[in-house]
Structures are given as C-alpha cells and as structure tokens.
Coordinates of C-alpha atoms and ligand atoms in Angstrom, one line a residue:
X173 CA 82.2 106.2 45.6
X174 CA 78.7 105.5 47.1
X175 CA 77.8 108.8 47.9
X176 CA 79.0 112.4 47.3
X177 CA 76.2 114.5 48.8
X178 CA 75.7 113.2 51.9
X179 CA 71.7 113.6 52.7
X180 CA 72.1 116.8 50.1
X181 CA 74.8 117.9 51.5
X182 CA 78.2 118.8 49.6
X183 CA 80.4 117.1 51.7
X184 CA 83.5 118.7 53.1
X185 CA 84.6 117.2 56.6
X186 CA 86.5 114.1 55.1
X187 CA 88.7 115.2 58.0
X188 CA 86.1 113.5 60.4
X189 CA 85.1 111.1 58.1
X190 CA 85.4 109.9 54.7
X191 CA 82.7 108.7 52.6
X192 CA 83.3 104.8 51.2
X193 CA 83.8 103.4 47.8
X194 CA 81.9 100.4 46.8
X195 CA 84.8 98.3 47.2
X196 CA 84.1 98.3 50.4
X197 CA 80.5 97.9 50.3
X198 CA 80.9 95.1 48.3
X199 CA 84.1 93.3 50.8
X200 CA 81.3 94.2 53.9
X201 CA 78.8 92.3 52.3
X202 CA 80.9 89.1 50.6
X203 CA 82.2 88.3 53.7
X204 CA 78.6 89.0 56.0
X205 CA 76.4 86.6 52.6
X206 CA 79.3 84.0 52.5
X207 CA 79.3 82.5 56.1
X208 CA 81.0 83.8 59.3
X209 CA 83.2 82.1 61.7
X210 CA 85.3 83.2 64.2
X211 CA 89.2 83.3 63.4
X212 CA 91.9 81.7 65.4
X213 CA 90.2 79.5 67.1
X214 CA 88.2 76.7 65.4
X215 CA 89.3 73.7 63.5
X216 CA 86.5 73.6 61.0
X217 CA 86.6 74.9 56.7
X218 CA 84.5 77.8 57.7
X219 CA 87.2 78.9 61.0
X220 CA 90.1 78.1 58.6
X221 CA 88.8 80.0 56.0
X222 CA 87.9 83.3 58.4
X223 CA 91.1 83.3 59.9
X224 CA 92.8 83.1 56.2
X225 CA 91.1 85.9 55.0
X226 CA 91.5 88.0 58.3
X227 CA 95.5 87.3 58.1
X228 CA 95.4 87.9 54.6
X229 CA 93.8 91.7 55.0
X230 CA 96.5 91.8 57.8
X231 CA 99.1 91.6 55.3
X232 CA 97.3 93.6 53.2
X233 CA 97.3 96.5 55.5
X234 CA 100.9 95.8 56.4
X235 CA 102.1 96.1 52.8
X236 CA 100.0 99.0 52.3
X237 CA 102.2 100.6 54.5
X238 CA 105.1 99.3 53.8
X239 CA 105.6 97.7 57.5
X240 CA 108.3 94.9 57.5
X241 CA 105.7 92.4 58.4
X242 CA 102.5 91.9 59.4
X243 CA 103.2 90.6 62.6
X244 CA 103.8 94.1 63.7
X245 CA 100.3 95.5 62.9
X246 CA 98.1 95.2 65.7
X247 CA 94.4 95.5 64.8
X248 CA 92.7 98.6 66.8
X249 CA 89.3 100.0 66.6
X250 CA 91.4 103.0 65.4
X251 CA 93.7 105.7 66.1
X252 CA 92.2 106.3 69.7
X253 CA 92.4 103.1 70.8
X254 CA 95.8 102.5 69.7
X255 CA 97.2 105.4 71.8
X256 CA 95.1 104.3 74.6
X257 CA 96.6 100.8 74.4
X258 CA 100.0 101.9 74.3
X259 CA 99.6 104.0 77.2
X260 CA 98.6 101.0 78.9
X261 CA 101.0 99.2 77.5
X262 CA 103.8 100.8 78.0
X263 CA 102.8 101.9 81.7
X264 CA 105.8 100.2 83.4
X265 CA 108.6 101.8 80.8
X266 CA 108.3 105.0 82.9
X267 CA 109.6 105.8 86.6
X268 CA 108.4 109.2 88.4
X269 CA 110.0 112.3 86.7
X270 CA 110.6 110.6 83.3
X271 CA 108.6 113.2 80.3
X272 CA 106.4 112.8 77.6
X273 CA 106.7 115.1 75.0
X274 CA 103.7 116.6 73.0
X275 CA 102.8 118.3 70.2
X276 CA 100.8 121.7 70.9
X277 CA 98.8 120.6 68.0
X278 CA 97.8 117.4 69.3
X279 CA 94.3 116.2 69.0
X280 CA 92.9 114.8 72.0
X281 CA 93.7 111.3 71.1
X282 CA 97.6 111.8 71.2
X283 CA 97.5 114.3 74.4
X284 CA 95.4 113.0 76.6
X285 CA 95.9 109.3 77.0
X286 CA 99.7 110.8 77.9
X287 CA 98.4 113.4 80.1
X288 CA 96.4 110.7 82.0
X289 CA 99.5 108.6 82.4
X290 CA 101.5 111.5 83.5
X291 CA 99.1 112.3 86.3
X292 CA 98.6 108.4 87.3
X293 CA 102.8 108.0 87.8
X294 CA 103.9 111.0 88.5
X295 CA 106.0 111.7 85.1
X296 CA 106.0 115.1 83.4
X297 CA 104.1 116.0 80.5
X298 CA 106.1 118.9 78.0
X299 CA 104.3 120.1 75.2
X300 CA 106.6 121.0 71.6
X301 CA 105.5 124.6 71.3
X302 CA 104.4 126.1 67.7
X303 CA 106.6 128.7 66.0
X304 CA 104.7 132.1 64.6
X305 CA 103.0 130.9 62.1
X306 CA 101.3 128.0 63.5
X307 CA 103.5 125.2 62.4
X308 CA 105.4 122.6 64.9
X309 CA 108.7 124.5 66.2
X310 CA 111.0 121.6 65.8
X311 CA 113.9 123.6 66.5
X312 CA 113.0 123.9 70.0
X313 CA 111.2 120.5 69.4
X314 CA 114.9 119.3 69.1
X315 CA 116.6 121.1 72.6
X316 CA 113.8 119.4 74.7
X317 CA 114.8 116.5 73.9
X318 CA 116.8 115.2 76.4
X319 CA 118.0 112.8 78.8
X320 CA 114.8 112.9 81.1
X321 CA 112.6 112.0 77.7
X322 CA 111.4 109.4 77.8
X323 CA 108.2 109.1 75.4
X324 CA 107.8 111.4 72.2
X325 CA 104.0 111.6 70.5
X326 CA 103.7 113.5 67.8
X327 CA 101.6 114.2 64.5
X328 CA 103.0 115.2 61.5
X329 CA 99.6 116.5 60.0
X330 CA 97.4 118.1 62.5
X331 CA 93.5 118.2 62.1
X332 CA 93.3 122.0 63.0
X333 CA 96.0 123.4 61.2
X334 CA 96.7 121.4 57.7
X335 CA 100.1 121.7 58.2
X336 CA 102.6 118.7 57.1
X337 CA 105.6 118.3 59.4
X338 CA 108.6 116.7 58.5
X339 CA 109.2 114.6 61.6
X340 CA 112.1 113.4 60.5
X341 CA 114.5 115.2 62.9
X342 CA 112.8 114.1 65.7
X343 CA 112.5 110.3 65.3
X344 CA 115.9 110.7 64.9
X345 CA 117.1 112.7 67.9
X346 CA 114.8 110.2 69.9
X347 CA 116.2 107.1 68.4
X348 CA 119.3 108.3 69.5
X349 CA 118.4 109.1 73.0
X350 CA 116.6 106.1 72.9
X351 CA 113.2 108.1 73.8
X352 CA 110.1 105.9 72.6
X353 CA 108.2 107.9 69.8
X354 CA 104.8 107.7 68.7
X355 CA 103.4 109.1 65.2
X356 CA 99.6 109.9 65.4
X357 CA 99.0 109.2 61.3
X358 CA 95.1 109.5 61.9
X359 CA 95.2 112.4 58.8
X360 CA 98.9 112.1 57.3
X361 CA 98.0 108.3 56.2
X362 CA 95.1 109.6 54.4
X363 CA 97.3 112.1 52.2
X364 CA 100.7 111.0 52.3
X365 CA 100.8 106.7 51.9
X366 CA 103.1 106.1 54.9
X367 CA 106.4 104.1 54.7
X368 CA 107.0 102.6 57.7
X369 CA 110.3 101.6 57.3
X370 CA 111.7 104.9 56.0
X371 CA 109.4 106.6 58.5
X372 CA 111.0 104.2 61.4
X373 CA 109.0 105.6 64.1
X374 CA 108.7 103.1 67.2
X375 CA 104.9 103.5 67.0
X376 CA 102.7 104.6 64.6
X377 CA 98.8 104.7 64.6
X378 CA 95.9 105.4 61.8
X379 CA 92.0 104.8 61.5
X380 CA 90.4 103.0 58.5
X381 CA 87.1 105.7 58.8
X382 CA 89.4 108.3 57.6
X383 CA 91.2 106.6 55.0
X384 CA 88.2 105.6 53.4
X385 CA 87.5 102.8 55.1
X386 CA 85.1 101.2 57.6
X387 CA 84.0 102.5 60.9
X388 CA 85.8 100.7 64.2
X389 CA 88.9 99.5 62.6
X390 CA 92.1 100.8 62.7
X391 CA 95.7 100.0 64.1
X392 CA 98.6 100.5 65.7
X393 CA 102.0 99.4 64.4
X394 CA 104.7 98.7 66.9
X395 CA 108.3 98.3 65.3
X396 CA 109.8 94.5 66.6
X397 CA 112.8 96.2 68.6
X398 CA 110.1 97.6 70.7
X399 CA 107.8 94.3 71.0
X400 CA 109.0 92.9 74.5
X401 CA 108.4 95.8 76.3
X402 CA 104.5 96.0 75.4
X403 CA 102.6 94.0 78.3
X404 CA 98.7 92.8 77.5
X405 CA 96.4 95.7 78.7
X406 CA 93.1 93.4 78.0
X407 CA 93.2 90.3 78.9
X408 CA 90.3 87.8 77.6
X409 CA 90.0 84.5 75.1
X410 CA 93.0 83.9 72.4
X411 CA 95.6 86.6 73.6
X412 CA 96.8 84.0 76.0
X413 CA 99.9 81.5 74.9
X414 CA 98.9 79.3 78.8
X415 CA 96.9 80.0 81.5
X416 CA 95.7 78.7 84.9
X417 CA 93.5 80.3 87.6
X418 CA 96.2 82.1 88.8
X419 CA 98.2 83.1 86.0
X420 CA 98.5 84.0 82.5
X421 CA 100.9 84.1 79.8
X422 CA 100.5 86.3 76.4
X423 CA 100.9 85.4 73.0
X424 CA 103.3 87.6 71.2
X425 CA 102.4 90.2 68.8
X426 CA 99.9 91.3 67.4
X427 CA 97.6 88.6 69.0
X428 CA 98.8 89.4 72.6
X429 CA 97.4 92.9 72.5
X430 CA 94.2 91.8 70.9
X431 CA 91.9 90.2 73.5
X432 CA 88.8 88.9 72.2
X433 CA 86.9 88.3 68.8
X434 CA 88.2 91.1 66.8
X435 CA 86.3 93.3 63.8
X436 CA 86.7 90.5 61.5
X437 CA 84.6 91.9 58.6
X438 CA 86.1 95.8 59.3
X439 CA 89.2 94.2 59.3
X440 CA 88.7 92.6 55.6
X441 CA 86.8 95.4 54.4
X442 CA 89.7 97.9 55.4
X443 CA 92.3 95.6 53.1
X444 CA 89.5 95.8 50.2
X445 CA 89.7 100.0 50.4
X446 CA 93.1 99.6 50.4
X447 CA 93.6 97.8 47.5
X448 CA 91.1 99.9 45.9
X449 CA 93.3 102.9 46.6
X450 CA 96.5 101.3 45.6
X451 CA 94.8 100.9 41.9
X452 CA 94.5 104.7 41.9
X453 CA 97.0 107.4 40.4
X454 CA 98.3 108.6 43.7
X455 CA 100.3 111.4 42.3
X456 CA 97.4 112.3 40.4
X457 CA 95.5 112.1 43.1
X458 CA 97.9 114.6 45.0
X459 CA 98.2 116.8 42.4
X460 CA 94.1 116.7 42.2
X461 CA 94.0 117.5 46.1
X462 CA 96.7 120.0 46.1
X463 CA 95.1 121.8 43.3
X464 CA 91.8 121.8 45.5
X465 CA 93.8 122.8 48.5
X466 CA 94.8 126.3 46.6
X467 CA 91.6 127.0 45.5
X468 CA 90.2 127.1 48.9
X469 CA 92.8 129.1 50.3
X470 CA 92.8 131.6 47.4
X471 CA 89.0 131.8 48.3
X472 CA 89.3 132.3 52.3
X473 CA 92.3 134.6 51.5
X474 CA 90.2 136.8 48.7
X475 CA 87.0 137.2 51.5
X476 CA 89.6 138.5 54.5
X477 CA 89.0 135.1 56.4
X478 CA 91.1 134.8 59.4
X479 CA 92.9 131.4 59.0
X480 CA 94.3 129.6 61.5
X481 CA 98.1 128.7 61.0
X482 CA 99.1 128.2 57.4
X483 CA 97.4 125.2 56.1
X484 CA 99.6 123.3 53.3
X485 CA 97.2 119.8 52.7
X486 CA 93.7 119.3 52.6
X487 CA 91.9 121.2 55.1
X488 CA 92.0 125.1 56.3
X489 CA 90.3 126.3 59.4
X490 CA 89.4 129.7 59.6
X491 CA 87.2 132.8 61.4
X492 CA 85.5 135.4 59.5
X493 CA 85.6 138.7 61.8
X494 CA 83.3 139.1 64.8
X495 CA 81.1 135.6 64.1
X496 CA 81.0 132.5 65.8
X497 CA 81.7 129.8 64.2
X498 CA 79.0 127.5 64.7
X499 CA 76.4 130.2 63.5
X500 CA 78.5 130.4 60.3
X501 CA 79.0 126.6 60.1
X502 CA 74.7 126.6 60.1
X503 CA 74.3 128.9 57.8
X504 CA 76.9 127.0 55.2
X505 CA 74.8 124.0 56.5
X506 CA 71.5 125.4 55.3
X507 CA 72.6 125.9 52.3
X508 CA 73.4 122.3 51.8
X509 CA 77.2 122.6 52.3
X510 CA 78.5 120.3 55.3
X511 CA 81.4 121.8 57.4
X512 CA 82.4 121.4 60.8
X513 CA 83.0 124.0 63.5
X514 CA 84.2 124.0 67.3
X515 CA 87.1 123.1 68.4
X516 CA 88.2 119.7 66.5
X517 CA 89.0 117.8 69.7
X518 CA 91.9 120.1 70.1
X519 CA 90.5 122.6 73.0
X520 CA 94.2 123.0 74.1
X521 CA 95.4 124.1 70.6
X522 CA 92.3 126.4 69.9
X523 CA 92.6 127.7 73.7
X524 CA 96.3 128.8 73.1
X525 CA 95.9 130.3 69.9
X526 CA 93.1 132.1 72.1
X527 CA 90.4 131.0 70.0
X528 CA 86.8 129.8 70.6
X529 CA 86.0 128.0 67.7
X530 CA 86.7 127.8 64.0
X531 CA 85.0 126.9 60.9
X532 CA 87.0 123.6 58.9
X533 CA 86.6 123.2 55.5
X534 CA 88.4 119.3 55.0
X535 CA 88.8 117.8 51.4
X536 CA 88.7 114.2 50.5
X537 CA 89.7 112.5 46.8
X538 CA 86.1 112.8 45.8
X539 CA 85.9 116.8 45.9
X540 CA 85.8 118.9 43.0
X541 CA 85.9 122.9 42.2
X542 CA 82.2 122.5 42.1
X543 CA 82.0 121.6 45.5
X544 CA 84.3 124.5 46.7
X545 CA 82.5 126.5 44.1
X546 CA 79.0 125.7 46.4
X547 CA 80.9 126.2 49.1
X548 CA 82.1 130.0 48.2
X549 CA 78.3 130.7 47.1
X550 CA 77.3 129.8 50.6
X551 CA 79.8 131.6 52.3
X552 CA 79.4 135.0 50.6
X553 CA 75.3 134.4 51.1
X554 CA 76.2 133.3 55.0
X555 CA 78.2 136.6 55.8
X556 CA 76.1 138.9 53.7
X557 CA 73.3 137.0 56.0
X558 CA 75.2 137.8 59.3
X559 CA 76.8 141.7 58.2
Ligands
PLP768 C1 95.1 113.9 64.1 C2 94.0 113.0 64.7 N1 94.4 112.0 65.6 C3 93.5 111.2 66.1 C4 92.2 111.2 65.8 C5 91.2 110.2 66.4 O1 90.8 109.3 65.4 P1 89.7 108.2 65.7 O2 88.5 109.0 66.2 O3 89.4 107.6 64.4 O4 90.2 107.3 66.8 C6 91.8 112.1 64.8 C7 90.3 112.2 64.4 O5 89.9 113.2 64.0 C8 92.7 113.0 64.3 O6 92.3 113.9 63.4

C-alpha cells in the first residue's frame, strides 16, 4: 500500500474510503506517460490501442466478478450513479401504485433515487423493517413481497450496522414474482468477492474507491434478461447506434448507457487493483479481517459502548453514554486516530433507531491490532477526557 497513516493518522474509515496500493499508482500513471486517446471512436494506433485496453479492464472487472460477460458491466462513476441511472432507466417499467421495496438500512444511495421516483410517478415506496437486533427482517422481507412489487433494492452489508445478509431468499421470491431487484454491493464487494452468477440479482452496483480502487469509477451490472427494458438516461456522442435531428437510436449495452468519453484511465486503473487483489490470499485475508473484527468488538464491549445493531464484518458503530459523537470522533482524531461520526448517509436508519449520531470504527486489509491497539489508547484517553 502507499500509505497507512493517512497525514498521521491511523486510518480506520476504509468504509468511506480505502487507501490505494501501488498497483494502482503505477496503472494511473502507465496509461497518463504512455499517450492518451479517446476509445471507441478513432481509427488511429493510439484510439485502437485505448479502446483495447479500456475493453480489456472491462473484462477484467467482469471476471473479477464473475459476471457472464462483460457486455453486462456498465461503467459508472460508482455505486451512486449506478442507482441513479437505473432509476432513470427503468422510469417507464412502473405504472402508479406499483412499490419499491427498501431496506431500513439503506444508505442514501439505494433509498433515495427510489424515493424520488416514487414521488415523480406516483408508486409506493415500502421499507423491509429490521428485526430486534438490528439485522434485515427477511421474514417479513418475504410477506411484502407481493403482486404490487414491482422493484426490490437491497444491501446485503450495510455501512451503519456491519451486518452480512444473506439475500438469498429474496432474489429468489422476486425472481419468482418477477419483481426487478437491485443489490447495492458498495461495501459487500469489498469483503465478500461477489459471484454474479450465483448471486443472480437483476442489478447489482459497487464503487472502485472502496474496493481499493480509484476515485470516480464504478459500475453497475445489469443481467441480459433485463437489458431491453433499460432506455438511455444521457444521451451525448458514441451511445448512439443512428441519429438524425430528430431522432435517436441507442447502442445496446453497456455503450448505450454510457454517454460520452468515459474514465478511461479509472477504468484501467480499477482492473490493475483488481488483479492486484486476485494475487492475494483471500481467505487469509478474511480470516486476517475477521480476526480484527473481534478484537474491536471485544474492545467496545469491554468499555460499556453502546453498539448499534450486531456488527458481524468489518466495521462497528457505536455511542459511549451521554456523548455526542462528533466530540468523541475529535478527540480520537486528536490523538491521530481517524474515525468517522454522524450519521453515515443513513439519517433514516439512525433516525429510527432514534439516534443522533454514532462513532464508526471501519477496517480495511491494511489494519492491524496495532492500529486498534491506538485506537483503544485514544478512546480510554477521549472518555477519561470527557467523564
Ligand atoms: C452501502 C453503500 N451504498 C452506497 C454508497 C455510495 O457509494 P459512492 O459514494 O461510492 O457512490 C456507500 C458509500 O458509503 C455505501 O456504503
């Protein structure tokens, strides 16, 4: 990696962020040294070249995740924008009174895209409640699905609550019903390597940033049976198979749904992290993470920290008694630990588990026991500070 402490900071909000191996670095500054060109649309070596490499990182990324092909892997500038597109996308699937089920846990990229579609076409918008301790209630999940459903988002590893859901169920109740369904993987593709094929979602979206990666890259994989209802929601140079002054016809996927030049370099630098990954010991890796995971909770659990939920992978949020968060996210901060507290872009989760804020500690590869060590130090100092 490039950098552990982060301007001396011990870093623990990989959750927001991750910091970058030099594989990436290096990918970045290849293809910037080399020569640019656009891709798909010149004739010349250099335009031949760039859009080789581009559909080569493209099939990189697709393989990663084991997608069928890499024709279904529309490039995004992440996780947002893919949910956003789809929402636009998919605007004329729905007719007034159809539902969109979500997650309580959503974060604000998989709620409100759907809440803003809801309220332009009149459909309603029913949210899968939690059970008692925090986690996706999928049994109830399950009776809500019904013949009104039309659109299911969901997230099978919430940024709040570090709780893994199997989704399984679900996906399958909505292929049945035929109910569209949309897996937010912004922070299950960073711990769990998706299968898309096993997963066999319609949708599914991720962000490099997270994974690693660049910033501004990320993407959305559509499965093929759901390709011909997706309609262009930007229109602009090489989406277009024909087009006149009056009318326009798109290419199919993915270049239909990605108007203009695209992150070219993110794009390859994304497929160099990913390879990167793929030469590491994953299940050492998870066995490294999940190790780290247990510490932290023994830790929260042995200073009478209030967690939120139950978290079972790589991050815990938590309160300690009668302090705001954000003063004991400055204190930790002061003392060269780098946390993250408010309310995660998840104001109607927090809000319904009737809290203001919390405090998330978020774990990346790179972590060790020293780091949580630092951590513990700071916390002890931070609420012997506030007491
Ligand atoms: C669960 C989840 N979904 C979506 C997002 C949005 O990701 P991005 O900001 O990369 O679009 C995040 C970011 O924190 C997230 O944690």
């Amino acid at each position: 990696m490039l950098q552990l402490a982060v301007d001396g900071q011990t870093w623990l909000d990989s959750a927001a962020t991750a910091q970058k191996p030099r594989a990436m670095l290096e990918a970045l500054q290849q293809w910037y040294a080399s020569g640019v060109a656009n891709v798909h649309r010149a004739q010349h070596r250099p335009g031949e070249r760039a859009t080789s490499a581009f559909e080569q990182a493209r099939g990189t990324i697709a393989r990663w995740l084991n997608a069928a092909s890499a024709s279904h892997i529309v490039l995004t500038k992440g996780t947002t924008e893919s949910i956003n597109l789809l929402a636009h996308a998919l605007a004329g699937q729905f007719q007034p009174g159809d539902e969109i089920l979500v997650g309580a846990h959503e974060h604000h990229a998989n709620l409100l895209p759907w809440q803003q579609l809801a309220r332009r076409q009149n459909l309603a918008l029913r949210i899968l409640p939690l059970d008692t301790t925090g986690a996706l209630d999928l049994e109830k999940g399950l009776d809500m699905l019904g013949p009104r459903s039309r659109l299911l988002a969901v997230s099978p590893l919430s940024n709040v609550l570090g709780r893994r859901h199997d989704l399984a169920p679900l996906l399958q109740r909505a292929r049945e019903l035929d109910v569209l369904s949309v897996v937010d993987g912004a922070q299950y593709a960073v711990h769990q390597r998706p299968d898309l094929q096993q997963l066999d979602a319609d949708f599914f979206a991720c962000s490099a940033h997270k994974l690693y990666g660049p910033d501004g890259i990320g993407l959305l994989y559509a499965h093929p049976r759901r390709h011909a209802l997706l309609q262009p929601w930007q229109w602009g140079g090489e989406m277009i198979e024909h087009c006149d002054y009056h009318s326009a016809s798109a290419r199919p996927l993915p270049l239909g749904l990605e108007a203009g030049t695209p992150n070219i370099a993110g794009t390859i630098a994304f497929a160099a992290t990913l390879d990167w990954l793929d030469k590491l010991d994953s299940n050492a890796i998870r066995q490294h993470e999940a190790a780290l995971h247990r510490l932290l909770i023994d830790g929260l659990h042995a200073r009478d920290m209030q967690l939120v939920g139950q978290p079972d992978t790589a991050l815990a949020c938590f309160n300690a008694p009668g302090v705001h968060s954000a003063d004991l996210a400055m204190l930790l901060g002061e003392q060269g630990v780098a946390v993250r507290a408010g309310q995660h872009c998840a104001m109607p989760l927090l809000h319904s588990l009737r809290l203001g804020g919390a405090v998330r500690v978020s774990l990346g590869l790179y972590n060790d026991a020293e780091d949580l060590q630092r951590f513990f130090e700071a916390l002890d100092a931070a609420l012997e500070i506030l007491a």
